[in-house]
Coordinates of C-alpha atoms and ligand atoms in Angstrom, one line a residue:
X1 CA 0.0 0.0 0.0
X2 CA 1.5 3.3 -1.0
X3 CA 1.8 5.7 1.9
X4 CA 0.2 9.2 1.6
X5 CA -0.2 12.0 4.2
X6 CA -3.9 12.1 3.5
X7 CA -4.3 8.4 4.3
X8 CA -2.9 9.1 7.7
X9 CA -4.9 12.3 8.3
X10 CA -7.7 13.1 10.7
X11 CA -9.6 15.8 8.8
X12 CA -11.5 18.3 11.0
X13 CA -14.4 19.9 9.2
X14 CA -14.9 23.6 10.0
X15 CA -18.2 25.3 9.3
X16 CA -16.6 28.8 9.6
X17 CA -19.8 30.7 10.3
X18 CA -20.4 28.7 13.5
X19 CA -16.9 28.2 14.7
X20 CA -15.6 31.3 16.5
X21 CA -16.3 35.0 16.1
X22 CA -13.6 37.5 16.8
X23 CA -15.2 40.7 15.6
X24 CA -18.6 40.6 17.3
X25 CA -20.7 40.5 14.2
X26 CA -22.3 37.1 15.2
X27 CA -20.6 35.2 12.4
X28 CA -17.5 33.0 12.9
X29 CA -14.5 34.1 11.0
X30 CA -11.0 33.1 9.8
X31 CA -9.3 35.1 12.6
X32 CA -11.3 32.9 14.9
X33 CA -9.9 29.8 13.3
X34 CA -6.3 31.2 13.6
X35 CA -7.0 31.9 17.2
X36 CA -8.1 28.3 17.7
X37 CA -5.1 26.7 16.0
X38 CA -3.6 25.8 19.5
X39 CA -6.9 24.1 20.3
X40 CA -6.8 22.1 17.1
X41 CA -3.2 21.2 17.8
X42 CA -4.2 20.0 21.3
X43 CA -6.9 17.8 19.8
X44 CA -4.2 16.5 17.4
X45 CA -6.0 16.8 14.0
X46 CA -3.7 17.4 11.1
X47 CA -6.0 18.8 8.4
X48 CA -8.9 21.2 8.2
X49 CA -11.6 21.0 5.6
X50 CA -13.4 24.4 5.2
X51 CA -16.9 24.3 3.9
X52 CA -17.1 27.1 1.3
X53 CA -15.6 30.4 2.5
X54 CA -15.6 32.2 -0.9
X55 CA -17.6 35.3 -1.6
X56 CA -21.3 34.3 -1.5
X57 CA -24.7 35.8 -1.0
X58 CA -25.1 32.9 1.6
X59 CA -28.4 31.6 0.3
X60 CA -27.0 28.2 1.1
X61 CA -24.2 29.3 3.5
X62 CA -21.5 29.5 0.9
X63 CA -22.4 26.6 -1.4
X64 CA -23.7 29.4 -3.6
X65 CA -20.4 30.9 -4.7
X66 CA -20.3 34.3 -6.3
X67 CA -16.5 34.7 -6.7
X68 CA -14.4 31.6 -6.9
X69 CA -11.2 33.6 -6.6
X70 CA -11.9 35.5 -3.4
X71 CA -12.8 34.9 0.2
X72 CA -15.9 36.3 1.9
X73 CA -15.2 39.7 3.5
X74 CA -17.3 38.8 6.6
X75 CA -14.9 35.9 7.2
X76 CA -11.8 38.2 6.8
X77 CA -11.1 38.1 3.1
X78 CA -8.3 36.7 1.1
X79 CA -5.4 38.2 3.2
X80 CA -6.6 36.6 6.4
X81 CA -7.0 33.3 4.6
X82 CA -3.4 33.5 3.3
X83 CA -2.3 34.2 6.8
X84 CA -4.3 31.2 8.0
X85 CA -2.7 28.9 5.5
X86 CA 0.7 30.0 6.6
X87 CA 0.0 29.7 10.3
X88 CA -1.8 26.4 10.0
X89 CA 1.0 24.9 7.9
X90 CA 3.5 26.1 10.5
X91 CA 1.4 24.3 13.1
X92 CA 1.5 21.1 11.1
X93 CA -2.1 21.4 9.8
X94 CA -3.0 21.1 6.1
X95 CA -5.9 23.0 4.5
X96 CA -8.6 21.5 2.3
X97 CA -11.0 23.7 0.5
X98 CA -14.5 22.9 -0.6
X99 CA -14.9 23.2 -4.4
X100 CA -18.5 23.7 -5.6
X101 CA -18.3 22.7 -9.2
X102 CA -21.8 21.6 -9.9
X103 CA -23.4 25.0 -9.6
X104 CA -22.5 28.6 -8.8
X105 CA -24.5 31.4 -7.3
X106 CA -26.8 33.4 -9.6
X107 CA -24.7 36.4 -8.5
X108 CA -21.5 34.9 -9.9
X109 CA -20.0 36.9 -12.7
X110 CA -20.2 33.9 -15.0
X111 CA -23.9 33.7 -14.6
X112 CA -24.5 37.5 -14.7
X113 CA -22.8 37.5 -18.1
X114 CA -24.4 34.2 -19.2
X115 CA -28.0 35.5 -18.8
X116 CA -27.3 38.7 -20.7
X117 CA -27.8 37.3 -24.2
X118 CA -27.9 34.1 -26.2
X119 CA -24.5 34.9 -27.8
X120 CA -22.7 36.1 -24.7
X121 CA -19.3 34.3 -24.4
X122 CA -20.5 32.8 -21.0
X123 CA -23.8 31.6 -22.3
X124 CA -22.7 28.1 -22.6
X125 CA -21.3 28.0 -19.0
X126 CA -24.9 27.1 -17.9
X127 CA -27.8 25.0 -19.1
X128 CA -30.2 27.2 -21.1
X129 CA -33.2 25.7 -22.8
X130 CA -36.3 27.0 -24.4
X131 CA -39.8 26.0 -23.1
X132 CA -41.4 22.9 -24.5
X133 CA -43.8 23.5 -27.4
X134 CA -46.7 23.5 -24.9
X135 CA -45.0 26.3 -23.0
X136 CA -43.9 24.2 -20.0
X137 CA -40.5 23.7 -18.5
X138 CA -37.9 21.9 -20.5
X139 CA -38.3 18.7 -18.4
X140 CA -39.9 17.5 -15.2
X141 CA -37.0 17.7 -12.8
X142 CA -37.6 19.3 -9.4
X143 CA -35.1 21.2 -7.3
X144 CA -33.9 19.9 -4.0
X145 CA -34.6 23.0 -1.9
X146 CA -38.1 23.3 -3.2
X147 CA -37.6 27.0 -4.0
X148 CA -39.9 28.8 -6.4
X149 CA -42.6 26.5 -7.8
X150 CA -40.4 23.5 -7.1
X151 CA -39.0 23.1 -10.6
X152 CA -35.3 22.7 -11.4
X153 CA -35.9 25.3 -14.2
X154 CA -36.3 29.1 -13.8
X155 CA -37.5 31.2 -16.7
X156 CA -35.2 34.2 -17.3
X157 CA -37.1 37.0 -18.9
X158 CA -34.0 38.7 -20.4
X159 CA -33.7 36.0 -23.2
X160 CA -37.0 34.1 -22.6
X161 CA -35.2 30.8 -21.9
X162 CA -35.0 28.6 -18.8
X163 CA -31.9 27.8 -16.9
X164 CA -31.3 24.6 -14.9
X165 CA -30.7 24.6 -11.1
X166 CA -30.8 21.3 -9.3
X167 CA -30.7 23.4 -6.1
X168 CA -33.1 26.0 -7.3
X169 CA -33.1 29.4 -9.0
X170 CA -30.3 30.9 -6.8
X171 CA -27.8 28.1 -7.6
X172 CA -27.7 27.6 -11.4
X173 CA -26.0 24.4 -12.6
X174 CA -22.7 24.7 -14.5
X175 CA -22.5 23.1 -17.9
X176 CA -19.5 20.8 -17.8
X177 CA -20.0 20.0 -21.5
X178 CA -18.5 23.5 -22.2
X179 CA -14.7 23.1 -22.6
X180 CA -14.1 26.8 -21.8
X181 CA -15.8 26.4 -18.4
X182 CA -13.8 23.3 -17.6
X183 CA -10.5 25.1 -18.4
X184 CA -11.6 28.1 -16.2
X185 CA -12.4 25.7 -13.4
X186 CA -9.0 24.0 -13.6
X187 CA -7.1 27.2 -13.7
X188 CA -9.1 28.5 -10.7
X189 CA -8.3 25.4 -8.7
X190 CA -4.6 25.8 -9.6
X191 CA -4.8 29.3 -8.3
X192 CA -5.7 27.9 -4.9
X193 CA -3.2 25.1 -5.0
X194 CA -0.5 27.8 -5.8
X195 CA -1.6 29.5 -2.6
X196 CA -0.7 26.4 -0.7
X197 CA -4.1 24.6 -0.4
X198 CA -3.5 20.9 0.2
X199 CA -6.6 19.3 -1.3
X200 CA -10.2 19.7 -2.3
X201 CA -13.5 18.3 -1.1
X202 CA -15.6 18.4 -4.3
X203 CA -19.2 19.2 -3.6
X204 CA -21.8 16.9 -5.1
X205 CA -19.3 16.0 -7.8
X206 CA -21.1 12.9 -9.0
X207 CA -23.9 15.3 -10.4
X208 CA -21.7 17.3 -12.8
X209 CA -22.6 15.1 -15.7
X210 CA -26.2 15.4 -16.9
X211 CA -27.8 12.7 -19.1
X212 CA -27.7 13.5 -22.8
X213 CA -30.7 15.4 -24.0
X214 CA -31.8 16.2 -20.4
X215 CA -34.8 13.8 -20.6
X216 CA -37.8 13.7 -18.3
X217 CA -37.5 11.4 -15.3
X218 CA -39.9 8.5 -16.0
X219 CA -39.1 6.0 -13.3
X220 CA -40.2 8.0 -10.3
X221 CA -43.4 9.2 -8.7
X222 CA -43.7 13.0 -8.9
X223 CA -43.6 14.9 -5.6
X224 CA -46.7 16.7 -4.4
X225 CA -45.6 19.8 -6.4
X226 CA -45.6 17.6 -9.6
X227 CA -41.8 17.6 -10.1
X228 CA -39.4 14.6 -9.8
X229 CA -36.3 15.0 -7.9
X230 CA -33.5 13.7 -10.1
X231 CA -30.4 12.4 -8.3
X232 CA -28.4 12.8 -11.5
X233 CA -25.6 10.7 -10.1
X234 CA -22.7 9.1 -12.0
X235 CA -24.2 9.5 -15.5
X236 CA -22.5 7.9 -18.4
X237 CA -19.4 9.8 -19.4
X238 CA -18.6 11.1 -15.9
X239 CA -15.3 9.2 -15.8
X240 CA -13.8 11.4 -18.5
X241 CA -14.7 14.5 -16.5
X242 CA -13.0 13.1 -13.4
X243 CA -9.8 12.1 -15.2
X244 CA -9.5 15.5 -16.9
X245 CA -10.2 17.3 -13.7
X246 CA -7.7 15.4 -11.7
X247 CA -4.8 15.6 -14.3
X248 CA -5.2 19.3 -14.6
X249 CA -5.3 20.1 -10.9
X250 CA -4.3 18.4 -7.7
X251 CA -2.5 15.4 -9.3
X252 CA 0.0 17.7 -11.1
X253 CA 3.5 16.9 -10.2
X254 CA 4.2 20.2 -8.4
X255 CA 1.4 19.6 -5.8
X256 CA 1.1 17.0 -3.1
X257 CA -2.7 17.3 -2.8
X258 CA -5.7 15.1 -3.1
X259 CA -9.3 15.1 -4.4
X260 CA -12.2 13.9 -2.3
X261 CA -15.6 13.7 -4.0
X262 CA -18.8 14.1 -2.1
X263 CA -20.3 11.2 -3.9
X264 CA -23.9 10.1 -3.3
X265 CA -23.5 8.0 -6.5
X266 CA -20.5 6.0 -5.4
X267 CA -21.3 2.9 -3.3
X268 CA -19.1 -0.1 -2.3
X269 CA -20.4 -2.0 -5.3
X270 CA -19.3 0.5 -7.9
X271 CA -16.4 2.1 -6.0
X272 CA -13.6 0.3 -7.8
X273 CA -14.6 2.1 -11.0
X274 CA -13.9 5.5 -9.5
X275 CA -11.3 5.0 -6.7
X276 CA -8.8 2.4 -7.9
X277 CA -5.5 4.5 -8.1
X278 CA -4.7 3.2 -11.6
X279 CA -7.9 4.7 -12.9
X280 CA -6.6 8.2 -12.0
X281 CA -10.0 9.6 -11.2
X282 CA -10.6 10.3 -7.5
X283 CA -8.5 9.7 -4.4
X284 CA -11.3 9.5 -1.9
X285 CA -15.1 9.6 -1.9
X286 CA -17.4 10.6 0.8
X287 CA -20.2 8.1 0.6
X288 CA -23.8 8.2 1.9
X289 CA -24.4 4.5 2.5
X290 CA -24.4 4.8 6.2
X291 CA -25.2 8.5 6.9
X292 CA -28.1 9.0 4.5
X293 CA -30.3 5.9 4.8
X294 CA -33.9 5.5 5.9
X295 CA -35.0 4.2 8.3
X296 CA -33.1 6.5 10.4
X297 CA -30.7 5.4 11.9
X298 CA -29.6 2.4 10.0
X299 CA -29.3 -0.9 11.9
X300 CA -25.9 -2.1 13.3
X301 CA -26.2 -5.1 10.9
X302 CA -26.6 -2.8 8.0
X303 CA -23.6 -0.7 9.2
X304 CA -21.5 -3.8 9.2
X305 CA -22.6 -4.9 5.8
X306 CA -21.7 -1.6 4.3
X307 CA -18.3 -1.5 6.1
X308 CA -17.6 -5.0 5.0
X309 CA -18.3 -4.1 1.4
X310 CA -16.0 -1.1 1.6
X311 CA -13.3 -3.2 3.3
X312 CA -13.3 -5.7 0.5
X313 CA -12.5 -2.8 -1.8
X314 CA -9.8 -1.6 0.6
X315 CA -8.2 -5.0 0.3
X316 CA -8.1 -4.4 -3.5
X317 CA -6.4 -1.1 -3.2
X318 CA -8.9 1.7 -2.7
X319 CA -8.8 4.1 0.3
X320 CA -12.0 4.4 2.3
X321 CA -13.3 7.3 4.4
X322 CA -14.8 7.2 7.8
X323 CA -17.5 9.5 9.1
X324 CA -20.9 9.5 10.8
X325 CA -21.8 13.1 10.5
X326 CA -21.0 16.5 8.8
X327 CA -22.6 19.9 8.3
X328 CA -25.5 18.3 6.5
X329 CA -26.3 15.6 9.1
X330 CA -27.8 15.5 12.5
X331 CA -25.3 15.2 15.3
X332 CA -23.9 11.6 15.4
X333 CA -24.4 11.0 19.1
X334 CA -28.1 11.9 18.7
X335 CA -28.6 9.8 15.6
X336 CA -26.5 6.7 16.2
X337 CA -25.8 6.9 19.9
X338 CA -27.9 7.7 23.0
X339 CA -27.7 11.4 23.7
X340 CA -29.5 11.1 27.0
X341 CA -28.2 8.7 29.7
X342 CA -25.2 7.6 27.7
X343 CA -24.2 10.7 25.8
X344 CA -20.5 10.7 26.6
X345 CA -20.1 7.0 26.6
X346 CA -21.9 6.5 23.3
X347 CA -20.0 9.4 21.7
X348 CA -16.8 7.7 22.6
X349 CA -17.9 4.3 21.4
X350 CA -18.9 5.7 18.0
X351 CA -15.6 7.5 17.7
X352 CA -13.7 4.3 18.6
X353 CA -15.3 2.4 15.8
X354 CA -15.0 5.2 13.3
X355 CA -11.3 5.9 14.1
X356 CA -10.2 2.3 14.1
X357 CA -11.9 1.3 10.8
X358 CA -9.5 1.6 7.8
X359 CA -9.7 5.0 6.0
X360 CA -9.2 8.7 6.3
X361 CA -11.2 9.9 9.3
X362 CA -13.4 13.0 9.5
X363 CA -14.3 14.8 12.6
X364 CA -17.0 17.5 12.3
X365 CA -16.6 20.5 14.6
X366 CA -18.2 20.0 18.0
X367 CA -18.3 16.2 17.7
X368 CA -15.2 16.0 19.8
X369 CA -17.1 17.4 22.8
X370 CA -20.2 15.2 22.1
X371 CA -22.5 17.9 20.9
X372 CA -26.1 16.8 20.4
X373 CA -29.1 17.7 18.3
X374 CA -31.1 20.7 19.4
X375 CA -34.7 21.5 18.5
X376 CA -36.6 24.8 18.4
X377 CA -40.4 25.3 18.1
X378 CA -40.5 27.9 15.4
X379 CA -39.4 27.8 11.8
X380 CA -38.0 31.3 12.5
X381 CA -35.1 29.6 14.4
X382 CA -34.1 27.5 11.4
X383 CA -31.9 28.5 8.5
X384 CA -31.3 25.3 6.6
X385 CA -32.8 25.4 3.1
X386 CA -34.0 21.8 3.3
X387 CA -35.8 22.3 6.6
X388 CA -37.4 25.5 5.3
X389 CA -38.4 24.1 1.9
X390 CA -39.9 20.9 3.5
X391 CA -41.6 22.9 6.2
X392 CA -43.5 25.0 3.8
X393 CA -44.3 22.0 1.6
X394 CA -45.8 20.4 4.8
X395 CA -47.9 23.6 5.5
X396 CA -49.1 23.6 1.8
X397 CA -50.1 20.0 2.3
X398 CA -52.3 20.9 5.3
X399 CA -50.0 20.2 8.2
X400 CA -50.0 22.4 11.3
X401 CA -46.7 24.4 11.9
X402 CA -45.9 22.0 14.7
X403 CA -46.6 18.9 12.7
X404 CA -44.6 20.2 9.8
X405 CA -41.5 21.1 11.9
X406 CA -41.7 17.9 13.9
X407 CA -41.5 15.9 10.7
X408 CA -38.1 17.4 9.9
X409 CA -36.4 18.7 13.0
X410 CA -34.5 15.5 13.7
X411 CA -32.8 15.5 10.3
X412 CA -32.5 19.3 10.0
X413 CA -29.0 20.3 9.0
X414 CA -29.2 23.1 11.6
X415 CA -28.6 20.4 14.3
X416 CA -24.9 20.5 13.2
X417 CA -24.8 24.2 12.4
X418 CA -25.5 25.6 15.9
X419 CA -22.4 27.6 17.0
X420 CA -19.6 26.0 19.0
X421 CA -19.9 26.7 22.7
X422 CA -16.4 27.5 23.9
X423 CA -17.3 28.1 27.5
X424 CA -20.4 28.7 29.7
X425 CA -20.5 32.5 29.3
X426 CA -23.2 34.3 27.3
X427 CA -23.6 32.6 23.9
X428 CA -21.1 30.1 24.9
X429 CA -18.3 32.6 24.3
X430 CA -18.9 32.1 20.5
X431 CA -19.5 35.8 19.9
X432 CA -19.9 39.0 21.9
X433 CA -22.6 40.0 19.4
X434 CA -25.9 38.3 18.4
X435 CA -25.2 34.9 16.9
X436 CA -26.4 34.4 13.3
X437 CA -28.3 31.3 14.5
X438 CA -29.3 30.4 18.0
X439 CA -26.9 28.2 20.1
X440 CA -28.1 25.1 21.7
X441 CA -29.2 26.4 25.2
X442 CA -27.4 23.5 26.8
X443 CA -24.0 25.3 26.3
X444 CA -23.6 25.7 30.1
X445 CA -23.5 21.9 30.3
X446 CA -21.7 21.0 27.1
X447 CA -18.8 23.3 26.2
X448 CA -15.2 23.1 25.1
X449 CA -13.7 24.6 28.3
X450 CA -15.5 22.1 30.5
X451 CA -14.7 19.2 28.3
X452 CA -11.0 20.0 28.1
X453 CA -10.8 20.3 31.9
X454 CA -12.3 16.8 32.6
X455 CA -9.8 14.0 32.1
X456 CA -12.6 11.5 31.3
X457 CA -14.3 13.8 28.8
X458 CA -15.2 13.1 25.2
X459 CA -12.6 15.6 24.1
X460 CA -9.8 13.8 26.0
X461 CA -10.9 10.5 24.6
X462 CA -10.8 11.9 21.0
X463 CA -7.3 13.2 21.8
X464 CA -6.2 9.7 22.7
X465 CA -7.8 8.1 19.6
X466 CA -6.1 10.6 17.3
X467 CA -2.8 10.2 19.1
X468 CA -3.1 6.4 18.6
X469 CA -3.3 6.9 14.9
X470 CA 0.0 8.8 14.9
X471 CA 1.7 6.3 17.2
X472 CA 0.6 3.1 15.7
X473 CA 0.7 2.4 11.9
X474 CA -1.6 -0.5 12.3
X475 CA -4.5 1.9 12.8
X476 CA -3.8 3.4 9.4
X477 CA -2.4 0.7 7.2
X478 CA -3.4 -2.5 9.0
X479 CA -5.5 -5.2 7.3
X480 CA -9.1 -5.6 8.3
X481 CA -11.1 -8.5 9.6
X482 CA -14.7 -8.4 10.9
X483 CA -16.0 -10.7 13.6
X484 CA -19.6 -11.6 14.4
X485 CA -21.2 -9.9 11.3
X486 CA -24.6 -11.3 12.3
X487 CA -24.7 -9.9 15.8
X488 CA -27.3 -7.1 16.0
X489 CA -25.5 -5.1 18.7
X490 CA -21.9 -5.9 18.6
X491 CA -19.2 -4.4 16.4
X492 CA -15.9 -6.2 16.5
X493 CA -13.0 -6.2 14.1
X494 CA -9.3 -6.6 14.0
X495 CA -6.6 -4.6 12.3
X496 CA -3.2 -6.3 11.7
X497 CA 0.1 -5.2 10.5
X498 CA 3.3 -7.1 10.7
X499 CA 3.3 -8.9 14.1
X500 CA 0.7 -6.7 15.7
X501 CA -3.0 -6.9 15.9
X502 CA -5.5 -4.5 17.4
X503 CA -8.9 -5.9 18.3
X504 CA -11.9 -3.6 18.6
X505 CA -14.9 -4.7 20.6
X506 CA -17.8 -2.3 20.9
X507 CA -21.4 -2.6 22.1
X508 CA -23.5 -0.4 19.8
X509 CA -26.7 -0.6 22.0
X510 CA -28.4 0.4 25.2
X511 CA -28.3 -3.2 26.4
X512 CA -25.8 -5.6 27.9
X513 CA -24.2 -7.8 25.2
X514 CA -22.0 -10.9 25.6
X515 CA -18.7 -11.0 23.9
X516 CA -16.5 -14.1 23.3
X517 CA -12.9 -13.8 22.2
X518 CA -12.7 -15.2 18.7
X519 CA -10.9 -18.6 18.7
X520 CA -7.9 -17.4 16.7
X521 CA -6.8 -15.3 19.6
X522 CA -7.2 -18.0 22.3
X523 CA -4.2 -18.2 24.6
X524 CA -2.8 -14.9 23.4
X525 CA -2.0 -12.0 25.7
X526 CA -4.3 -9.0 25.3
X527 CA -3.8 -5.6 26.8
X528 CA -6.2 -2.7 26.8
X529 CA -5.0 0.3 24.7
X530 CA -8.1 2.4 25.2
X531 CA -11.6 2.0 26.6
X532 CA -14.5 4.2 27.5
X533 CA -15.1 2.3 30.8
X534 CA -11.8 2.3 32.7
X535 CA -13.3 0.6 35.7
X536 CA -13.5 -2.6 33.6
X537 CA -9.8 -2.8 32.8
X538 CA -8.5 -6.1 34.1
X539 CA -11.7 -8.0 33.7
X540 CA -11.9 -11.0 31.3
X541 CA -12.0 -10.3 27.6
X542 CA -14.9 -12.7 27.1
X543 CA -17.6 -11.3 29.2
X544 CA -20.8 -9.2 29.2
X545 CA -20.2 -5.7 27.9
X546 CA -22.0 -2.8 29.4
X547 CA -24.2 -0.5 27.1
X548 CA -22.0 1.4 24.6
X549 CA -18.8 -0.1 26.0
X550 CA -15.9 0.1 23.7
X551 CA -12.4 -1.4 24.1
X552 CA -9.3 -1.5 21.9
X553 CA -7.0 -4.4 22.8
X554 CA -3.5 -4.9 21.5
X555 CA -2.5 -8.5 20.8
X556 CA 1.2 -9.4 20.2
Ligands
LIG601 C1 -23.6 19.5 -0.7 C2 -23.3 20.3 0.6 C3 -24.5 20.9 1.1 C4 -25.1 21.8 0.0 C5 -25.3 21.1 -1.3 C6 -25.5 22.0 -2.5 O1 -24.4 18.4 -0.4 O2 -22.6 19.5 1.5 O3 -24.3 21.6 2.3 O4 -26.3 22.4 0.4 O5 -24.1 20.3 -1.6 O6 -24.3 22.7 -2.8

């Protein structure tokens, strides 16, 4: 297995707006990130992924980019970002930028030009189509955020044509069939690489290829607004786009960077086609097989089946990713753990499994102190476009405001976007002003200062897990073997490299569970490397595990 820095990395995702505010405007900023570099060093992470911090009208908190070459002034602008790159690098932390290449903002210069006339040089950067002969939209695709009338098409009066936006009228889709657009994108990405950026997370990358002729969706029931949501993932021909993108950007000899695709279309059963190194397409993919599945949450059996599938690919040479949450997901302790009586223990158990599975690990800000979901009673306290779109769709369908909000609050992306509570002072010390979105009122209980001070906290457990990855190569490069795949509560697997084996034993449930040491380890000496119930150190390995108990053993 070829060694790479990004295979060994723990990537910490920062949602800048909610991280730390230094100028009192209620929005987190890049100076705030610079100020917290010592905190990130203490935690031990070695790479930051920034969700988009480019200039943006913020319709979707930065995923609507209006200037791909500049940084949002509210976050400090380009100069502060350059300072950040330098200081982060000096502190041993790499920087990954989010690249939004499927769509731009409707305020982007490219789009402003494109809409001016049918023969504008930028016209072809976007998808423009006339109405159907009967006057209706060019096809039946719906937009994800349910903006406007719900269609993926918006009529632009200037030229009388429709433009496509899978995320609605404010985020028009870029037309990757246009060679000039592709060239512009590559040179823009090299501009950031030249500034020292170490890699890209590529937003909804599997959607950049649209099916030829943009046909109607025929195999799906229309939504209540009459439109069909079209996933548009991994359409024929997408491999060519990936190869060209890669060879023109991060894979160039002068850079030591990587490309990670957000890839709802890549699953363990088709992953080899995209991720095998010899295909020269993508280095990593962020898949949704665990985090995005109904019923919510997926069962432990299903979790193991998906991991097993990915690990078979791992044995064939691809590099997986490990994550249970991000800025689009509920908090992982609420979704997969027990955020009431076992909040801390289940947060640690989930982290143990995630950090010991093969693959690059992601930590989403606040996860390291065991932050949880937080619900409000009024839609006014929500900002997430999905929550708002679905809420109003519910109201239109006759639900009461409470029913409509209750149906979505558990999966609202705002659960992850509440500001980080740094201490128990007003607004958790996040800002001296008015936060752009309300904090979880539990910040007097769950906050960074408190967690750092407690030696048994979630934070201090994460620190040990991250340190273990640095100390022990088995965590990164070791082979994988799953035990008890049919047990509904237990997750157990081994990682082996050279003469060393690490055995992970975890109870993913609120109940006691019996564990028996697999035969192949009988008679061997096992010592505990890390556990979330220290009182049980010294007990037999084969025994009844307590709810959410997790142990890492070393076997020599
Ligand atoms: C990705 C982002 C999400 C955003 C969407 C549209 O899924 O993670 O936050 O809303 O793309 O850009």
